Amino acid sequence: MAELKDFAEQLVNLTVKEVNELATILKDEYGIEPAAAAVAVAAGPAGGGDAAEEQTEFDVILKAAGGSKLAVVKLVKELTGLGLKEAKGLVDDAPSAIKEGVSKDEAEGLKSSLEEAGAEVELK
């Protein structure tokens, strides 16, 4: 059980670049589509939870690109690991989710980075 907790801790602390590398390895070497793995991880363990628990996972929602759209597109590209076209699409389609199910610290870091670039961001 302790090994699984250590493994979970390693997964939670991966950078965006490392997550993209992991997704590529899972797809190329094991035939696992990253989207399917993300759904399985997002579902979490089975069983009922306490409704009064503090929220531990947040979605970072880009509400508007603001005045510096190019800087926001570049930052979204860097933060998500998406291609330029996909990042531009996310920004153009605002409001849109930049990251989903991230820790509070990561969500706040992403929010502050995006706001510094001029974007309007919301955490859910």
Coordinates of N, CA and C in Angstrom, one line a residue, residues 49-55:
G49 N -18.3 9.7 -0.9 CA -17.4 10.6 -0.2 C -18.2 11.5 0.7
D50 N -17.6 12.2 1.6 CA -18.3 13.1 2.5 C -18.5 14.4 1.7
A51 N -19.7 14.8 1.7 CA -20.1 16.0 0.9 C -19.5 17.3 1.5
A52 N -19.2 17.2 2.8 CA -18.6 18.4 3.5 C -17.1 18.5 3.3
E53 N -16.5 17.6 2.6 CA -15.0 17.7 2.4 C -14.6 18.9 1.7
E54 N -13.4 19.4 2.0 CA -12.8 20.5 1.3 C -12.5 20.1 -0.1
Q55 N -12.7 21.0 -1.1 CA -12.4 20.8 -2.5 C -10.9 20.6 -2.6

